[in-house]
CSV table of C-alpha atoms in Angstrom, one decimal:
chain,number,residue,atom,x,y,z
Y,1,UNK,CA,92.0,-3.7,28.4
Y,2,UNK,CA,93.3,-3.3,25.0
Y,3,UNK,CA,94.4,-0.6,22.5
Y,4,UNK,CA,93.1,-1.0,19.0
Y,5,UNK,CA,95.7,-1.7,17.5
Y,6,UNK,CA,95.1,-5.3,15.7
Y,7,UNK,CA,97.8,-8.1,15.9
Y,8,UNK,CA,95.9,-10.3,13.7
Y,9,UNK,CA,93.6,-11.0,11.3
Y,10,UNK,CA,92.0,-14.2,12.2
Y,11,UNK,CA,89.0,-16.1,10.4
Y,12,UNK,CA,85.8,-18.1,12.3
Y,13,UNK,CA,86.5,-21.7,11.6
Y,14,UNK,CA,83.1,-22.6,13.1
Y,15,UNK,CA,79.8,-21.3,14.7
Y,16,UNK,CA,77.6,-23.6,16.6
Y,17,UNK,CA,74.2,-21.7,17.7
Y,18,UNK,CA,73.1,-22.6,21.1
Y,19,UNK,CA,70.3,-21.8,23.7
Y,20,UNK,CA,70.8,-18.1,23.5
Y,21,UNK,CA,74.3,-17.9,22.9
Y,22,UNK,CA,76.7,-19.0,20.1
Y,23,UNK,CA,80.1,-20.9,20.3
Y,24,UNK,CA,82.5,-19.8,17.5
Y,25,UNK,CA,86.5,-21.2,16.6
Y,26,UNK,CA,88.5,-18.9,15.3
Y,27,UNK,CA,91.9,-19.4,13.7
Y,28,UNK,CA,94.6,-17.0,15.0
Y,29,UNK,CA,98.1,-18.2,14.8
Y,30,UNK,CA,99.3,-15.6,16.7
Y,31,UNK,CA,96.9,-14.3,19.4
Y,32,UNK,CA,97.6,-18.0,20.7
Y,33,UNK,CA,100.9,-18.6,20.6
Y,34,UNK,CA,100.6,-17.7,24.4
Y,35,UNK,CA,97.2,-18.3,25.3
Y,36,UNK,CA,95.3,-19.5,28.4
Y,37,UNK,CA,92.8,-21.0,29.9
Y,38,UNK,CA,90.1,-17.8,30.4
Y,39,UNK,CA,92.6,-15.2,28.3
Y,40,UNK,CA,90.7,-12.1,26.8
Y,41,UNK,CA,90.6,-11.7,23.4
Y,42,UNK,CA,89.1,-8.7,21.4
Y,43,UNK,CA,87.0,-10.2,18.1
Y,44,UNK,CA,86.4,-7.5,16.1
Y,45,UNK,CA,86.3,-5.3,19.1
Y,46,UNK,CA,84.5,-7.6,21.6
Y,47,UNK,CA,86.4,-8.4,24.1
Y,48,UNK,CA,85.7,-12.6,24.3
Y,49,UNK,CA,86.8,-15.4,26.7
Y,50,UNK,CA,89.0,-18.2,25.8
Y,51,UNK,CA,87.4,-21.7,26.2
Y,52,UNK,CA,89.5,-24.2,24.5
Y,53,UNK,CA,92.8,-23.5,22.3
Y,54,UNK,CA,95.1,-25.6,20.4
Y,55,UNK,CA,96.6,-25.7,17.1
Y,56,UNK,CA,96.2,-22.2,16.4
Y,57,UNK,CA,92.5,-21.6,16.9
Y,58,UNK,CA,90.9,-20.9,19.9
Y,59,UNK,CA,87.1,-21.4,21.2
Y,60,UNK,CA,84.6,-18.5,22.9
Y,61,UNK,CA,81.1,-18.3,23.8
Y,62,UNK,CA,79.1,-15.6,23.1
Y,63,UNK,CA,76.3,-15.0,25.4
Y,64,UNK,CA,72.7,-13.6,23.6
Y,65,UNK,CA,73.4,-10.1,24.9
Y,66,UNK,CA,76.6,-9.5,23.0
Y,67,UNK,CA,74.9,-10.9,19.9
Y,68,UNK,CA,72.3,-8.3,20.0
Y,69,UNK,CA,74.8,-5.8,20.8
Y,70,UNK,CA,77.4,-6.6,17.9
Y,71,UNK,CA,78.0,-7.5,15.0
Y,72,UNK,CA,78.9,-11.0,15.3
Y,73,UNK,CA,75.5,-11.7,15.5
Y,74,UNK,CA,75.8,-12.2,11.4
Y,75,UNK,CA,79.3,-13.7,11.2
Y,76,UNK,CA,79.9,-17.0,10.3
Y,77,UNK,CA,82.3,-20.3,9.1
Y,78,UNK,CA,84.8,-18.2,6.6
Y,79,UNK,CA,84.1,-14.9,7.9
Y,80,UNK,CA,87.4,-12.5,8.8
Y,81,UNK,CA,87.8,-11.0,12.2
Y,82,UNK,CA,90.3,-8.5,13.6
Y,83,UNK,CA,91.9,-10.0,16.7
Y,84,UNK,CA,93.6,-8.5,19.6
Y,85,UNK,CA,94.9,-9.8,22.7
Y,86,UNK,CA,94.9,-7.8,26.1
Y,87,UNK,CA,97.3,-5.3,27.2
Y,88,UNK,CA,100.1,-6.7,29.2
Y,89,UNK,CA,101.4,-4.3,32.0
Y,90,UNK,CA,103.9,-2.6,30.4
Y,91,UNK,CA,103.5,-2.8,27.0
Y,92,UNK,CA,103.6,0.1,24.3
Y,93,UNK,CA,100.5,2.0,24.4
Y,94,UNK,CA,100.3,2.5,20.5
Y,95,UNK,CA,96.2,3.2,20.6
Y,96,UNK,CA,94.0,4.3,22.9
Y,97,UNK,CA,91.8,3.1,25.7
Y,98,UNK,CA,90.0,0.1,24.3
Y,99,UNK,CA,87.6,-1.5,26.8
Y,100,UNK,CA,86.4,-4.5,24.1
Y,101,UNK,CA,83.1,-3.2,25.0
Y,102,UNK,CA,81.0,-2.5,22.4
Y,103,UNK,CA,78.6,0.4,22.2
Y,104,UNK,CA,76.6,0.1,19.2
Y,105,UNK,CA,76.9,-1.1,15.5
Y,106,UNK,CA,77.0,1.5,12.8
Y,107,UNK,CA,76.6,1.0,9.5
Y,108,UNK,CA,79.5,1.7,6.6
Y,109,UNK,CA,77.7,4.0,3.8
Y,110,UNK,CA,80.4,4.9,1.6
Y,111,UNK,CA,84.1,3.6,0.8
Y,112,UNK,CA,86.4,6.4,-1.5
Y,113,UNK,CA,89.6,5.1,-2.1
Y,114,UNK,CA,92.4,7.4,-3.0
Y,115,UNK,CA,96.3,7.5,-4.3
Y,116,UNK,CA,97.4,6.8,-0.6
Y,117,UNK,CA,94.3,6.2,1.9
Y,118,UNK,CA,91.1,5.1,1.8
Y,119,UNK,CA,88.1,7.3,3.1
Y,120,UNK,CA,85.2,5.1,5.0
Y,121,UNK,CA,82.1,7.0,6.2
Y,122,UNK,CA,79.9,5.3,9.1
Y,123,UNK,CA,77.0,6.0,9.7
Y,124,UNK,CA,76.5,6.0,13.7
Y,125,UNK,CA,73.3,5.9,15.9
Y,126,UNK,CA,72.2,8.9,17.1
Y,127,UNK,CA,73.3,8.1,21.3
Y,128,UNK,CA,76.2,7.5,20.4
Y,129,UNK,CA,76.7,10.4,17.9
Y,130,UNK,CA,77.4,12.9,21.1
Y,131,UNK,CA,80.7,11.0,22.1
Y,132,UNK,CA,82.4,11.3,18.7
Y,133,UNK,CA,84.6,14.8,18.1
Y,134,UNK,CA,86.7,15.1,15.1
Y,135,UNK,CA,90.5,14.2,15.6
Y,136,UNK,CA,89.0,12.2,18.7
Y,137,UNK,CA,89.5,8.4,18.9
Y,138,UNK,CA,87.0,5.7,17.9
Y,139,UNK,CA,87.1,2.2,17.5
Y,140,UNK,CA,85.3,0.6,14.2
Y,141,UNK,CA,85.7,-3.7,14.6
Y,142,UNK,CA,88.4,-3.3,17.1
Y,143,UNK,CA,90.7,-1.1,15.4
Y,144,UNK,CA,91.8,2.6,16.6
Y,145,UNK,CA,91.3,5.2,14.4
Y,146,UNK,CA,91.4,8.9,14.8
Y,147,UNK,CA,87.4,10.7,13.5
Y,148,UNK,CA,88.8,12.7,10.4
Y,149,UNK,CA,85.4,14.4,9.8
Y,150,UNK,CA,81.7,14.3,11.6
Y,151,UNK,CA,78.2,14.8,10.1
Y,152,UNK,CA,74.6,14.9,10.5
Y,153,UNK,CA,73.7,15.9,6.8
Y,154,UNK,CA,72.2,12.8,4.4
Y,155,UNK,CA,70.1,10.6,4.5
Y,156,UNK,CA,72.0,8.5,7.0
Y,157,UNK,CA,71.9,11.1,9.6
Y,158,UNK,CA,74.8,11.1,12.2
Y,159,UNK,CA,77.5,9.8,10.5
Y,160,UNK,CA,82.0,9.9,10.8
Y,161,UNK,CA,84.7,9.5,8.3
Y,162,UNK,CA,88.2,7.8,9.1
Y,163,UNK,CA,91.2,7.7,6.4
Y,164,UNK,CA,92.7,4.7,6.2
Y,165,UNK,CA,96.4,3.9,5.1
Y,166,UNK,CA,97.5,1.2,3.5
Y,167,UNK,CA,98.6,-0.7,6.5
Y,168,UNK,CA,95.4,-0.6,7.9
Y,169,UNK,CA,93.8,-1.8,4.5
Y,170,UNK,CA,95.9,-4.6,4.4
Y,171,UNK,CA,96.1,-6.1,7.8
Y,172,UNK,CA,92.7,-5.3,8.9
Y,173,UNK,CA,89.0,-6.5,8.1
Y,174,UNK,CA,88.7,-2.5,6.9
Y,175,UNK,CA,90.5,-3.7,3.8
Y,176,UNK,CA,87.7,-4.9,2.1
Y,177,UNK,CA,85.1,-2.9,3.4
Y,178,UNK,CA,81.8,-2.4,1.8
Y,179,UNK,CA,79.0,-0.3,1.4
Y,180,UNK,CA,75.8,-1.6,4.3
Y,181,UNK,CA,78.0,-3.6,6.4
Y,182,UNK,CA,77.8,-3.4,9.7
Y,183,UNK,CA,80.6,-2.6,12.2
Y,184,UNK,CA,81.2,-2.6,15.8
Y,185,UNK,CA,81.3,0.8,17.4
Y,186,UNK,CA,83.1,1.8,21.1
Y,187,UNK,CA,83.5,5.2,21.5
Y,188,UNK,CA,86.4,7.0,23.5
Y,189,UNK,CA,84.8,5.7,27.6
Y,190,UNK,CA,86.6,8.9,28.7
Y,191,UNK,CA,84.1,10.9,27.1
Y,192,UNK,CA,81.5,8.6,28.8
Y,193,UNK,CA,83.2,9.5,32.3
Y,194,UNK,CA,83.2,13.4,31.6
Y,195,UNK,CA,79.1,13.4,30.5
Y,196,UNK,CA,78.7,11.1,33.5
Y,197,UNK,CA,80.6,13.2,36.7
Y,198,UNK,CA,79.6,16.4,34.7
Y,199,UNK,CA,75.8,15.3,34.6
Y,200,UNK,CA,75.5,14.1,38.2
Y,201,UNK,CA,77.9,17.1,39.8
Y,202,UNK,CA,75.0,19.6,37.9
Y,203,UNK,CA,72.6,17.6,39.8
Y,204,UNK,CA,74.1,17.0,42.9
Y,205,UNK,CA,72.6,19.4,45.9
Y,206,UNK,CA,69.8,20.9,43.8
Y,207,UNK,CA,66.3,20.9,44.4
């Protein structure tokens, strides 16, 4: 589990495209300092497996599915990443529930920069539009942010805004954000839980 809130920002060193699936080094000083053999790491919001480390980068694989699924699918040698290792047991709980499991890629459609923080606007697939409530939690490439305003109007349809502050512009991918990239999306899995029990106790016992 983690909680969005990003220790580092790390940069793909390498991608090697295999049989379905992709092998990428990244360079993350930090988020290896104490790594493992089979540690989780969160890339941008996907939580990956460790494979080889040493010297400050570490190796994952990333299986066809989670390509699909995320936006690494278009990363590459160079690219930035926001990197995160798992929650220890008993550490500060500075975010929210982060699962590293992503639920859909959205699409940034507007940046407006101000005196003090940084308005982004995301455009968000319609499934995944039910899930998101203003002053909720969201996480966009691994990072937790609270929804400071929701939408269906434009051409974009469903859409979120989250203000930034100048910490998160400058130790976070966010920071140079730009109009039609793509993002990783997981949305709060609590609200997942709720439609879940609250669908299937409606259900339950009825003809």
């Amino acid at each position: 589990m983690f909680t969005g809130i990003v220790e580092e920002r790390g940069e793909i060193v390498a991608r090697d495209d295999l049989a379905e699936a992709a092998r990428f080094r990244i360079r993350g000083p930090l988020v290896t300092s104490d790594a493992s053999f089979g540690d989780s790491i969160a890339v941008n919001g996907v939580c990956l497996t460790v494979v080889e480390f040493g010297d400050g980068e570490f190796t994952v694989d990333v299986m066809a599915e989670t390509l699909d699924r995320s936006s690494l699918t278009g990363l590459g040698a160079g690219a930035a990443v926001n990197l995160e290792r798992a929650m220890a047991a008993g550490g500060r709980f500075g975010g929210h529930i982060v699962q590293g499991h992503v639920d859909g890629v959205g699409t940034i459609v507007s940046v407006s920069p101000s005196e003090n923080w940084t308005v982004v606007r995301v455009a968000v697939p319609a499934d995944l539009a039910r899930y998101v409530v203003e002053k909720g939690s969201i996480t966009i490439d691994g990072i937790s942010l609270t929804v400071s305003a929701i939408g269906t109007a434009g051409e974009y349809g469903d859409w979120l805004e989250v203000s930034l502050i100048p910490t998160t512009l400058a130790e976070t991918t966010l920071g140079a954000a730009v109009e039609g990239a793509r993002v990783n999306l997981e949305v709060d899995v609590i609200a997942k839980y709720v439609e879940r029990l609250t669908g299937a106790g409606s259900n339950e016992g009825r003809a």
